Amino acid sequence: MRKSHPIRRVVLATAATVSGVVLLLSLKPASDPASASAAGAAPQQTAAGQESPQGGAAAAGTSTVTGDVAQTQYGPVQVRLTVANGKITKAEAVQAPKGGTSDQKTALSVPKLNQEAVAAQNADIDSVSGATYTSTGYKKSLQSALDKVKASAAQSGGGSSSSGGAAQAAGAFTGKAAQTQYGPVQVRITVTNGKITKAEAVQAPKGGLSDQKTALSVPQLNQEAVAAGSADIDSVSGATYTSTGYKQSLQSALDQVKTSSAHSGGGSSSSGGAAQAAGTFTGKAAQTQYGPVQVRITVTNGKITKAEAVQAPKGGLSDQKTALSVPQLNQEAVAAGSADIDSVSGATYTSTGYKQSLQSALDQAGG
C-alpha cells in the first residue's frame, strides 16, 4: 500500500481549514444591524420607540393629560385623562391608596369615578360611599387635569368656558331642590360680574342629628362654593348626603346662570325673578306635611305686583300658622321679585311649600 507523503497531508489539512472558515463567514445572519443598513433596509423600531411619553401612542386629535397628585389620609391619588376633540374619552387613576382595606376601597371606587368623569366631562362627580378620601383626592387631581386641558386650549387659540362656573351674569339664582335621604337641599347663589359672591342653603335637612350635620356642613359648603366659583367642591366628612344634595342644587343654580347669560348675550339677569312679562301666573301646588301650598302672582312689566296663596294648610294649628305666615310671604315675594325670600319662623313647611310654588309661577312668567 502506497503511503501518503507528509507534506501532502499538511496541504490538504490547510485547504480544509480555509474552506471551513469561508463557509462559516457565508452563514453570517442577515439580521445584523450593520448588514441590514448596508442593504438599505431601515432597522425595526422597538416597542418602546413606538409608545408616546404618556404611556400610549396618541391618535390624531387625541392627547393625554395627567393631573397633579392629591395627597389624602391614606395615600396619593393622581388622575390621567385622554382627551379627543375637547372631550374626555378615558379617565384613569395612575396613583391610588394601597395596602390593607385601601386595596378594597380603591378597587370599589376608582372604576366608578373613572366612569363618572367620562360621563360628566368635569370634576363635578359624586363621591363613592365608603371611599370619601379617595373620591376627594380623585376629584382634586381630575380638576387639575381639566385645568391643564383648558390652559392648553387657551394657548392654542381654542376658546373654552369654565364648565360648571358662573358665566358673565348677575343676580340671585336658586337651584332646584335636591332630594336626599334626610330631606331636601336647595342652594341659592348671588352672582356679580359672573362670579359667585354669596352662597346659602335655603333648604337643608332638619330634625334630630340632621340639625348638627347641617350646622356643621352648610357654612363650609357655602364658603367652598364662593371660593371655587363652581360645584366642584369637597364633601364635608360626616355629612355626605347633605354635601351631595348641596352640590347638585348648586350645579342647577349655575346652569341657570349660564342659560341666563346665553339668553341675554352676557348681560345681567336675575334667574328666578320674573322676566319681562305681564299677566297672572299660578304655580304648581307644592305638597307639604300639613297640606298643599299654591301661589298665584300678578306680573306687570316684568315685576311682581301681587302675590297670594290660593291654597295653604288648614285645620287646627295650621290655621294659625297660615294666618301668620302667608301675608308675610306675600309681601316678601313682591318686595324681592323672586323666590329668594326668608322662611317665616314657626311655619317652615308652609314657607318651603310657598317658595316652591312661587318659583314655579316665576318660571311660567319667564316663559
mmCIF file of C-alpha atoms in Angstrom:
data_model
loop_
_atom_site.group_PDB
_atom_site.id
_atom_site.type_symbol
_atom_site.label_atom_id
_atom_site.label_comp_id
_atom_site.label_asym_id
_atom_site.label_seq_id
_atom_site.Cartn_x
_atom_site.Cartn_y
_atom_site.Cartn_z
ATOM 1 C CA MET A 1 0.000 0.000 0.000
ATOM 2 C CA ARG A 2 1.283 3.405 -1.001
ATOM 3 C CA LYS A 3 1.966 5.756 1.914
ATOM 4 C CA SER A 4 0.882 9.423 1.805
ATOM 5 C CA HIS A 5 3.571 11.986 1.765
ATOM 6 C CA PRO A 6 3.671 14.141 4.969
ATOM 7 C CA ILE A 7 3.775 17.404 3.015
ATOM 8 C CA ARG A 8 0.716 16.407 1.070
ATOM 9 C CA ARG A 9 -1.207 15.782 4.324
ATOM 10 C CA VAL A 10 -0.340 19.263 5.605
ATOM 11 C CA VAL A 11 -1.523 20.890 2.377
ATOM 12 C CA LEU A 12 -4.822 19.015 2.458
ATOM 13 C CA ALA A 13 -5.432 19.914 6.127
ATOM 14 C CA THR A 14 -4.740 23.601 5.455
ATOM 15 C CA ALA A 15 -7.103 23.604 2.485
ATOM 16 C CA ALA A 16 -9.864 22.025 4.600
ATOM 17 C CA THR A 17 -9.426 24.629 7.334
ATOM 18 C CA VAL A 18 -9.662 27.542 4.902
ATOM 19 C CA SER A 19 -12.801 26.063 3.327
ATOM 20 C CA GLY A 20 -14.448 25.753 6.752
ATOM 21 C CA VAL A 21 -13.723 29.392 7.629
ATOM 22 C CA VAL A 22 -15.150 30.594 4.323
ATOM 23 C CA LEU A 23 -18.268 28.516 4.860
ATOM 24 C CA LEU A 24 -18.826 29.981 8.350
ATOM 25 C CA LEU A 25 -18.454 33.554 7.097
ATOM 26 C CA SER A 26 -21.001 32.936 4.382
ATOM 27 C CA LEU A 27 -23.575 31.893 7.042
ATOM 28 C CA LYS A 28 -23.466 35.284 8.977
ATOM 29 C CA PRO A 29 -27.066 36.379 9.939
ATOM 30 C CA ALA A 30 -28.691 38.834 7.539
ATOM 31 C CA SER A 31 -30.443 40.487 10.503
ATOM 32 C CA ASP A 32 -27.240 42.106 11.719
ATOM 33 C CA PRO A 33 -27.970 45.857 12.025
ATOM 34 C CA ALA A 34 -24.840 46.751 10.122
ATOM 35 C CA SER A 35 -25.567 44.409 7.238
ATOM 36 C CA ALA A 36 -29.226 45.473 7.161
ATOM 37 C CA SER A 37 -28.179 49.113 6.980
ATOM 38 C CA ALA A 38 -25.725 48.354 4.272
ATOM 39 C CA ALA A 39 -28.505 46.638 2.305
ATOM 40 C CA GLY A 40 -30.612 49.798 2.563
ATOM 41 C CA ALA A 41 -33.250 48.383 4.992
ATOM 42 C CA ALA A 42 -34.277 50.551 7.964
ATOM 43 C CA PRO A 43 -33.811 48.870 11.353
ATOM 44 C CA GLN A 44 -37.059 47.709 13.008
ATOM 45 C CA GLN A 45 -38.425 50.125 15.642
ATOM 46 C CA THR A 46 -38.619 48.848 19.208
ATOM 47 C CA ALA A 47 -41.857 48.783 21.180
ATOM 48 C CA ALA A 48 -40.525 51.497 23.451
ATOM 49 C CA GLY A 49 -39.853 53.713 20.488
ATOM 50 C CA GLN A 50 -43.450 53.358 19.288
ATOM 51 C CA GLU A 51 -45.021 54.465 22.566
ATOM 52 C CA SER A 52 -45.697 58.085 23.482
ATOM 53 C CA PRO A 53 -44.262 59.545 26.702
ATOM 54 C CA GLN A 54 -47.719 59.334 28.283
ATOM 55 C CA GLY A 55 -47.828 55.559 28.004
ATOM 56 C CA GLY A 56 -49.558 55.073 24.658
ATOM 57 C CA ALA A 57 -49.454 56.170 21.078
ATOM 58 C CA ALA A 58 -51.688 59.217 20.695
ATOM 59 C CA ALA A 59 -54.184 59.173 17.847
ATOM 60 C CA ALA A 60 -54.783 62.198 15.676
ATOM 61 C CA GLY A 61 -56.511 64.934 17.696
ATOM 62 C CA THR A 62 -56.013 63.000 20.921
ATOM 63 C CA SER A 63 -53.894 63.997 23.905
ATOM 64 C CA THR A 64 -53.177 62.649 27.361
ATOM 65 C CA VAL A 65 -53.092 64.947 30.378
ATOM 66 C CA THR A 66 -52.085 63.948 33.910
ATOM 67 C CA GLY A 67 -53.364 65.924 36.886
ATOM 68 C CA ASP A 68 -51.380 66.910 39.946
ATOM 69 C CA VAL A 69 -51.003 64.422 42.776
ATOM 70 C CA ALA A 70 -53.638 64.908 45.500
ATOM 71 C CA GLN A 71 -52.478 63.819 48.942
ATOM 72 C CA THR A 72 -55.057 62.035 51.101
ATOM 73 C CA GLN A 73 -55.002 60.495 54.554
ATOM 74 C CA TYR A 74 -54.443 57.053 53.027
ATOM 75 C CA GLY A 75 -52.084 57.902 50.195
ATOM 76 C CA PRO A 76 -51.761 59.911 46.970
ATOM 77 C CA VAL A 77 -54.314 59.962 44.169
ATOM 78 C CA GLN A 78 -53.450 61.044 40.631
ATOM 79 C CA VAL A 79 -55.686 61.050 37.580
ATOM 80 C CA ARG A 80 -54.788 60.861 33.904
ATOM 81 C CA LEU A 81 -57.231 61.846 31.143
ATOM 82 C CA THR A 82 -57.354 61.021 27.487
ATOM 83 C CA VAL A 83 -58.952 63.895 25.577
ATOM 84 C CA ALA A 84 -60.113 63.767 21.965
ATOM 85 C CA ASN A 85 -61.530 66.829 20.214
ATOM 86 C CA GLY A 86 -62.063 68.548 23.545
ATOM 87 C CA LYS A 87 -63.910 65.647 25.181
ATOM 88 C CA ILE A 88 -62.754 63.216 27.855
ATOM 89 C CA THR A 89 -62.729 59.747 26.310
ATOM 90 C CA LYS A 90 -60.899 57.959 29.098
ATOM 91 C CA ALA A 91 -60.088 58.583 32.762
ATOM 92 C CA GLU A 92 -57.816 56.507 34.939
ATOM 93 C CA ALA A 93 -56.098 56.712 38.298
ATOM 94 C CA VAL A 94 -52.347 56.318 37.884
ATOM 95 C CA GLN A 95 -51.981 56.517 41.660
ATOM 96 C CA ALA A 96 -54.442 55.471 44.371
ATOM 97 C CA PRO A 97 -54.251 54.370 48.024
ATOM 98 C CA LYS A 98 -52.863 50.851 48.530
ATOM 99 C CA GLY A 99 -52.477 48.347 51.343
ATOM 100 C CA GLY A 100 -54.948 46.802 53.769
ATOM 101 C CA THR A 101 -58.551 47.936 53.362
ATOM 102 C CA SER A 102 -57.374 50.643 50.941
ATOM 103 C CA ASP A 103 -56.993 47.973 48.253
ATOM 104 C CA GLN A 104 -60.669 47.088 48.524
ATOM 105 C CA LYS A 105 -61.814 50.711 48.602
ATOM 106 C CA THR A 106 -59.659 51.621 45.619
ATOM 107 C CA ALA A 107 -60.949 48.623 43.649
ATOM 108 C CA LEU A 108 -64.505 49.644 44.519
ATOM 109 C CA SER A 109 -64.277 53.388 43.938
ATOM 110 C CA VAL A 110 -61.821 54.091 41.128
ATOM 111 C CA PRO A 111 -63.726 52.320 38.308
ATOM 112 C CA LYS A 112 -66.891 54.222 39.307
ATOM 113 C CA LEU A 113 -65.049 57.532 39.479
ATOM 114 C CA ASN A 114 -63.479 56.880 36.075
ATOM 115 C CA GLN A 115 -66.894 56.252 34.544
ATOM 116 C CA GLU A 116 -68.408 59.342 36.159
ATOM 117 C CA ALA A 117 -65.561 61.569 34.967
ATOM 118 C CA VAL A 118 -66.137 60.485 31.364
ATOM 119 C CA ALA A 119 -69.916 60.810 31.701
ATOM 120 C CA ALA A 120 -69.869 64.226 33.421
ATOM 121 C CA GLN A 121 -66.980 65.710 31.404
ATOM 122 C CA ASN A 122 -65.985 67.680 34.508
ATOM 123 C CA ALA A 123 -64.948 67.176 38.123
ATOM 124 C CA ASP A 124 -68.475 67.641 39.440
ATOM 125 C CA ILE A 125 -68.954 63.949 40.210
ATOM 126 C CA ASP A 126 -70.377 62.137 43.219
ATOM 127 C CA SER A 127 -68.143 60.695 45.895
ATOM 128 C CA VAL A 128 -68.274 56.920 46.251
ATOM 129 C CA SER A 129 -69.825 55.931 49.569
ATOM 130 C CA GLY A 130 -67.249 54.344 51.842
ATOM 131 C CA ALA A 131 -64.328 55.831 49.936
ATOM 132 C CA THR A 132 -64.628 59.529 50.733
ATOM 133 C CA TYR A 133 -60.913 60.291 50.940
ATOM 134 C CA THR A 134 -60.112 58.517 47.686
ATOM 135 C CA SER A 135 -63.061 60.238 45.985
ATOM 136 C CA THR A 136 -61.991 63.662 47.233
ATOM 137 C CA GLY A 137 -58.408 63.163 46.081
ATOM 138 C CA TYR A 138 -59.599 61.854 42.728
ATOM 139 C CA LYS A 139 -61.749 64.920 42.121
ATOM 140 C CA LYS A 140 -58.907 67.282 43.045
ATOM 141 C CA SER A 141 -56.471 65.622 40.655
ATOM 142 C CA LEU A 142 -59.187 65.405 37.989
ATOM 143 C CA GLN A 143 -59.818 69.137 38.280
ATOM 144 C CA SER A 144 -56.101 69.750 37.973
ATOM 145 C CA ALA A 145 -56.022 67.750 34.746
ATOM 146 C CA LEU A 146 -59.062 69.626 33.419
ATOM 147 C CA ASP A 147 -57.385 72.938 34.229
ATOM 148 C CA LYS A 148 -54.396 71.858 32.168
ATOM 149 C CA VAL A 149 -56.668 70.903 29.274
ATOM 150 C CA LYS A 150 -58.334 74.332 29.367
ATOM 151 C CA ALA A 151 -54.994 76.123 29.650
ATOM 152 C CA SER A 152 -53.683 74.187 26.670
ATOM 153 C CA ALA A 153 -56.800 75.021 24.649
ATOM 154 C CA ALA A 154 -56.467 78.703 25.537
ATOM 155 C CA GLN A 155 -52.825 78.784 24.465
ATOM 156 C CA SER A 156 -53.626 77.080 21.183
ATOM 157 C CA GLY A 157 -56.319 79.640 20.431
ATOM 158 C CA GLY A 158 -59.292 77.406 21.288
ATOM 159 C CA GLY A 159 -61.775 79.266 23.451
ATOM 160 C CA SER A 160 -63.177 77.301 26.346
ATOM 161 C CA SER A 161 -65.551 78.328 29.073
ATOM 162 C CA SER A 162 -65.438 77.092 32.627
ATOM 163 C CA SER A 163 -67.655 74.031 32.910
ATOM 164 C CA GLY A 164 -69.849 74.498 35.929
ATOM 165 C CA GLY A 165 -68.568 78.017 36.574
ATOM 166 C CA ALA A 166 -70.683 81.135 36.622
ATOM 167 C CA ALA A 167 -70.980 82.917 33.284
ATOM 168 C CA GLN A 168 -70.922 86.692 32.899
ATOM 169 C CA ALA A 169 -74.232 87.377 34.570
ATOM 170 C CA ALA A 170 -75.534 88.949 37.763
ATOM 171 C CA GLY A 171 -78.402 88.369 40.131
ATOM 172 C CA ALA A 172 -79.772 85.782 42.551
ATOM 173 C CA PHE A 173 -80.192 82.231 41.255
ATOM 174 C CA THR A 174 -81.930 79.457 43.176
ATOM 175 C CA GLY A 175 -81.152 75.883 42.212
ATOM 176 C CA LYS A 176 -83.641 73.060 42.112
ATOM 177 C CA ALA A 177 -84.248 71.279 45.399
ATOM 178 C CA ALA A 178 -82.186 68.093 45.589
ATOM 179 C CA GLN A 179 -83.903 65.300 47.486
ATOM 180 C CA THR A 180 -81.703 63.385 49.922
ATOM 181 C CA GLN A 181 -82.294 60.551 52.367
ATOM 182 C CA TYR A 182 -82.675 63.059 55.184
ATOM 183 C CA GLY A 183 -84.576 65.835 53.447
ATOM 184 C CA PRO A 184 -84.295 68.358 50.584
ATOM 185 C CA VAL A 185 -81.322 70.610 49.986
ATOM 186 C CA GLN A 186 -81.679 73.779 47.930
ATOM 187 C CA VAL A 187 -78.998 76.349 47.218
ATOM 188 C CA ARG A 188 -79.241 79.999 46.300
ATOM 189 C CA ILE A 189 -76.287 81.941 44.938
ATOM 190 C CA THR A 190 -75.679 85.619 44.338
ATOM 191 C CA VAL A 191 -73.640 86.340 41.227
ATOM 192 C CA THR A 192 -71.846 89.587 40.393
ATOM 193 C CA ASN A 193 -69.882 90.051 37.155
ATOM 194 C CA GLY A 194 -70.005 86.335 36.515
ATOM 195 C CA LYS A 195 -68.640 85.374 39.944
ATOM 196 C CA ILE A 196 -70.363 83.806 42.931
ATOM 197 C CA THR A 197 -70.248 86.362 45.733
ATOM 198 C CA LYS A 198 -72.597 84.569 48.113
ATOM 199 C CA ALA A 199 -73.974 81.055 48.549
ATOM 200 C CA GLU A 200 -76.567 79.852 51.012
ATOM 201 C CA ALA A 201 -78.805 76.866 51.594
ATOM 202 C CA VAL A 202 -82.456 77.884 51.583
ATOM 203 C CA GLN A 203 -83.368 74.305 52.411
ATOM 204 C CA ALA A 204 -81.367 71.695 54.330
ATOM 205 C CA PRO A 205 -82.118 68.559 56.386
ATOM 206 C CA LYS A 206 -83.645 69.284 59.800
ATOM 207 C CA GLY A 207 -84.527 67.408 62.961
ATOM 208 C CA GLY A 208 -82.500 65.251 65.320
ATOM 209 C CA LEU A 209 -78.929 64.584 64.254
ATOM 210 C CA SER A 210 -79.575 66.374 60.949
ATOM 211 C CA ASP A 211 -79.562 69.726 62.759
ATOM 212 C CA GLN A 212 -75.975 69.174 63.875
ATOM 213 C CA LYS A 213 -74.810 67.936 60.493
ATOM 214 C CA THR A 214 -76.462 70.836 58.687
ATOM 215 C CA ALA A 215 -74.942 73.349 61.097
ATOM 216 C CA LEU A 216 -71.544 71.730 60.561
ATOM 217 C CA SER A 217 -71.597 71.290 56.807
ATOM 218 C CA VAL A 218 -73.587 74.102 55.216
ATOM 219 C CA PRO A 219 -71.315 77.010 56.279
ATOM 220 C CA GLN A 220 -68.291 75.101 54.903
ATOM 221 C CA LEU A 221 -70.085 74.289 51.668
ATOM 222 C CA ASN A 222 -71.151 77.916 51.280
ATOM 223 C CA GLN A 223 -67.565 79.090 51.656
ATOM 224 C CA GLU A 224 -66.248 76.493 49.231
ATOM 225 C CA ALA A 225 -68.850 77.393 46.611
ATOM 226 C CA VAL A 226 -67.795 81.042 46.699
ATOM 227 C CA ALA A 227 -64.094 80.162 46.659
ATOM 228 C CA ALA A 228 -64.374 77.608 43.832
ATOM 229 C CA GLY A 229 -66.879 79.509 41.718
ATOM 230 C CA SER A 230 -68.294 76.130 40.679
ATOM 231 C CA ALA A 231 -69.933 72.991 42.043
ATOM 232 C CA ASP A 232 -66.583 71.222 42.123
ATOM 233 C CA ILE A 233 -66.265 71.361 45.901
ATOM 234 C CA ASP A 234 -65.341 68.795 48.533
ATOM 235 C CA SER A 235 -67.941 66.928 50.512
ATOM 236 C CA VAL A 236 -67.911 67.579 54.238
ATOM 237 C CA SER A 237 -66.871 64.476 56.156
ATOM 238 C CA GLY A 238 -69.787 63.075 58.139
ATOM 239 C CA ALA A 239 -72.373 64.899 56.029
ATOM 240 C CA THR A 240 -72.139 63.080 52.712
ATOM 241 C CA TYR A 241 -75.842 63.198 51.845
ATOM 242 C CA THR A 242 -76.164 66.897 52.605
ATOM 243 C CA SER A 243 -72.965 67.629 50.670
ATOM 244 C CA THR A 244 -74.126 65.654 47.643
ATOM 245 C CA GLY A 245 -77.515 67.376 47.615
ATOM 246 C CA TYR A 246 -75.863 70.749 48.057
ATOM 247 C CA LYS A 247 -73.603 70.231 45.053
ATOM 248 C CA GLN A 248 -76.496 69.034 42.901
ATOM 249 C CA SER A 249 -78.607 72.083 43.711
ATOM 250 C CA LEU A 250 -75.582 74.367 43.336
ATOM 251 C CA GLN A 251 -74.934 72.957 39.870
ATOM 252 C CA SER A 252 -78.584 73.571 38.999
ATOM 253 C CA ALA A 253 -78.207 77.226 40.025
ATOM 254 C CA LEU A 254 -75.013 77.541 37.976
ATOM 255 C CA ASP A 255 -76.787 76.063 34.968
ATOM 256 C CA GLN A 256 -79.386 78.803 35.310
ATOM 257 C CA VAL A 257 -76.615 81.405 35.381
ATOM 258 C CA LYS A 258 -75.157 80.088 32.145
ATOM 259 C CA THR A 259 -78.568 79.882 30.489
ATOM 260 C CA SER A 260 -79.367 83.424 31.581
ATOM 261 C CA SER A 261 -76.060 84.703 30.275
ATOM 262 C CA ALA A 262 -76.550 82.939 26.943
ATOM 263 C CA HIS A 263 -80.051 84.368 26.510
ATOM 264 C CA SER A 264 -79.013 87.875 27.422
ATOM 265 C CA GLY A 265 -75.774 87.816 25.471
ATOM 266 C CA GLY A 266 -73.690 88.030 28.646
ATOM 267 C CA GLY A 267 -75.737 90.740 30.290
ATOM 268 C CA SER A 268 -77.142 90.747 33.778
ATOM 269 C CA SER A 269 -80.325 88.901 34.557
ATOM 270 C CA SER A 270 -81.929 87.568 37.701
ATOM 271 C CA SER A 271 -82.823 83.921 37.223
ATOM 272 C CA GLY A 272 -85.715 83.145 39.494
ATOM 273 C CA GLY A 273 -87.198 86.621 39.062
ATOM 274 C CA ALA A 274 -89.977 87.400 36.623
ATOM 275 C CA ALA A 275 -88.851 88.144 33.086
ATOM 276 C CA GLN A 276 -90.280 90.991 31.046
ATOM 277 C CA ALA A 277 -93.808 89.601 31.029
ATOM 278 C CA ALA A 278 -97.262 90.571 32.238
ATOM 279 C CA GLY A 279 -100.270 88.647 33.480
ATOM 280 C CA THR A 280 -101.349 86.283 36.218
ATOM 281 C CA PHE A 281 -99.377 83.087 36.784
ATOM 282 C CA THR A 282 -100.326 80.257 39.131
ATOM 283 C CA GLY A 283 -97.575 77.971 40.319
ATOM 284 C CA LYS A 284 -97.838 74.250 40.781
ATOM 285 C CA ALA A 285 -99.211 73.070 44.121
ATOM 286 C CA ALA A 286 -96.386 72.123 46.483
ATOM 287 C CA GLN A 287 -97.233 69.243 48.791
ATOM 288 C CA THR A 288 -96.201 69.681 52.432
ATOM 289 C CA GLN A 289 -96.615 67.595 55.578
ATOM 290 C CA TYR A 290 -99.672 69.658 56.550
ATOM 291 C CA GLY A 291 -101.297 70.153 53.168
ATOM 292 C CA PRO A 292 -100.720 71.735 49.732
ATOM 293 C CA VAL A 293 -99.482 75.274 49.144
ATOM 294 C CA GLN A 294 -100.124 77.029 45.837
ATOM 295 C CA VAL A 295 -99.156 80.576 44.905
ATOM 296 C CA ARG A 296 -100.524 82.934 42.270
ATOM 297 C CA ILE A 297 -98.683 86.074 41.211
ATOM 298 C CA THR A 298 -99.601 89.115 39.153
ATOM 299 C CA VAL A 299 -96.785 90.439 36.987
ATOM 300 C CA THR A 300 -96.578 93.854 35.338
ATOM 301 C CA ASN A 301 -93.613 94.939 33.196
ATOM 302 C CA GLY A 302 -91.607 92.012 34.469
ATOM 303 C CA LYS A 303 -92.236 92.785 38.154
ATOM 304 C CA ILE A 304 -94.382 91.014 40.726
ATOM 305 C CA THR A 305 -97.090 93.440 41.788
ATOM 306 C CA LYS A 306 -99.167 90.969 43.768
ATOM 307 C CA ALA A 307 -98.707 87.559 45.368
ATOM 308 C CA GLU A 308 -101.299 85.386 47.084
ATOM 309 C CA ALA A 309 -101.706 81.822 48.295
ATOM 310 C CA VAL A 310 -104.658 80.140 46.604
ATOM 311 C CA GLN A 311 -104.027 77.037 48.699
ATOM 312 C CA ALA A 312 -102.478 76.733 52.175
ATOM 313 C CA PRO A 313 -102.610 74.265 55.096
ATOM 314 C CA LYS A 314 -105.881 74.329 57.023
ATOM 315 C CA GLY A 315 -107.353 72.900 60.203
ATOM 316 C CA GLY A 316 -106.266 73.021 63.845
ATOM 317 C CA LEU A 317 -102.931 74.699 64.449
ATOM 318 C CA SER A 318 -102.377 75.056 60.689
ATOM 319 C CA ASP A 319 -104.983 77.833 60.539
ATOM 320 C CA GLN A 320 -102.924 79.968 62.908
ATOM 321 C CA LYS A 321 -99.655 79.267 61.133
ATOM 322 C CA THR A 322 -101.159 80.026 57.735
ATOM 323 C CA ALA A 323 -102.698 83.277 59.000
ATOM 324 C CA LEU A 324 -99.331 84.247 60.446
ATOM 325 C CA SER A 325 -97.047 83.269 57.586
ATOM 326 C CA VAL A 326 -98.842 83.763 54.278
ATOM 327 C CA PRO A 327 -99.280 87.568 54.495
ATOM 328 C CA GLN A 328 -95.562 87.920 55.298
ATOM 329 C CA LEU A 329 -94.595 85.610 52.461
ATOM 330 C CA ASN A 330 -96.805 87.529 50.046
ATOM 331 C CA GLN A 331 -95.144 90.801 50.994
ATOM 332 C CA GLU A 332 -91.664 89.355 50.695
ATOM 333 C CA ALA A 333 -92.401 87.875 47.279
ATOM 334 C CA VAL A 334 -93.472 91.278 45.945
ATOM 335 C CA ALA A 335 -90.529 93.037 47.570
ATOM 336 C CA ALA A 336 -87.909 90.519 46.385
ATOM 337 C CA GLY A 337 -89.365 89.931 42.941
ATOM 338 C CA SER A 338 -88.180 86.334 43.220
ATOM 339 C CA ALA A 339 -88.491 83.172 45.296
ATOM 340 C CA ASP A 340 -85.413 84.219 47.210
ATOM 341 C CA ILE A 341 -87.313 85.006 50.403
ATOM 342 C CA ASP A 342 -86.900 84.060 54.044
ATOM 343 C CA SER A 343 -88.954 81.364 55.699
ATOM 344 C CA VAL A 344 -91.320 82.501 58.435
ATOM 345 C CA SER A 345 -90.233 81.243 61.841
ATOM 346 C CA GLY A 346 -92.638 78.644 63.184
ATOM 347 C CA ALA A 347 -94.097 77.910 59.735
ATOM 348 C CA THR A 348 -91.221 76.162 57.999
ATOM 349 C CA TYR A 349 -93.291 73.685 55.989
ATOM 350 C CA THR A 350 -95.700 76.323 54.746
ATOM 351 C CA SER A 351 -92.832 78.648 53.883
ATOM 352 C CA THR A 352 -90.991 75.925 51.972
ATOM 353 C CA GLY A 353 -94.090 74.961 50.001
ATOM 354 C CA TYR A 354 -94.824 78.634 49.312
ATOM 355 C CA LYS A 355 -91.378 79.236 47.849
ATOM 356 C CA GLN A 356 -91.538 76.118 45.685
ATOM 357 C CA SER A 357 -94.894 77.103 44.209
ATOM 358 C CA LEU A 358 -93.747 80.716 43.838
ATOM 359 C CA GLN A 359 -90.703 79.558 41.881
ATOM 360 C CA SER A 360 -92.980 77.519 39.645
ATOM 361 C CA ALA A 361 -95.096 80.607 38.937
ATOM 362 C CA LEU A 362 -91.967 82.656 38.210
ATOM 363 C CA ASP A 363 -90.772 80.016 35.781
ATOM 364 C CA GLN A 364 -94.031 80.413 33.902
ATOM 365 C CA ALA A 365 -93.655 84.196 33.893
ATOM 366 C CA GLY A 366 -90.187 83.847 32.492
ATOM 367 C CA GLY A 367 -91.576 81.902 29.565
#
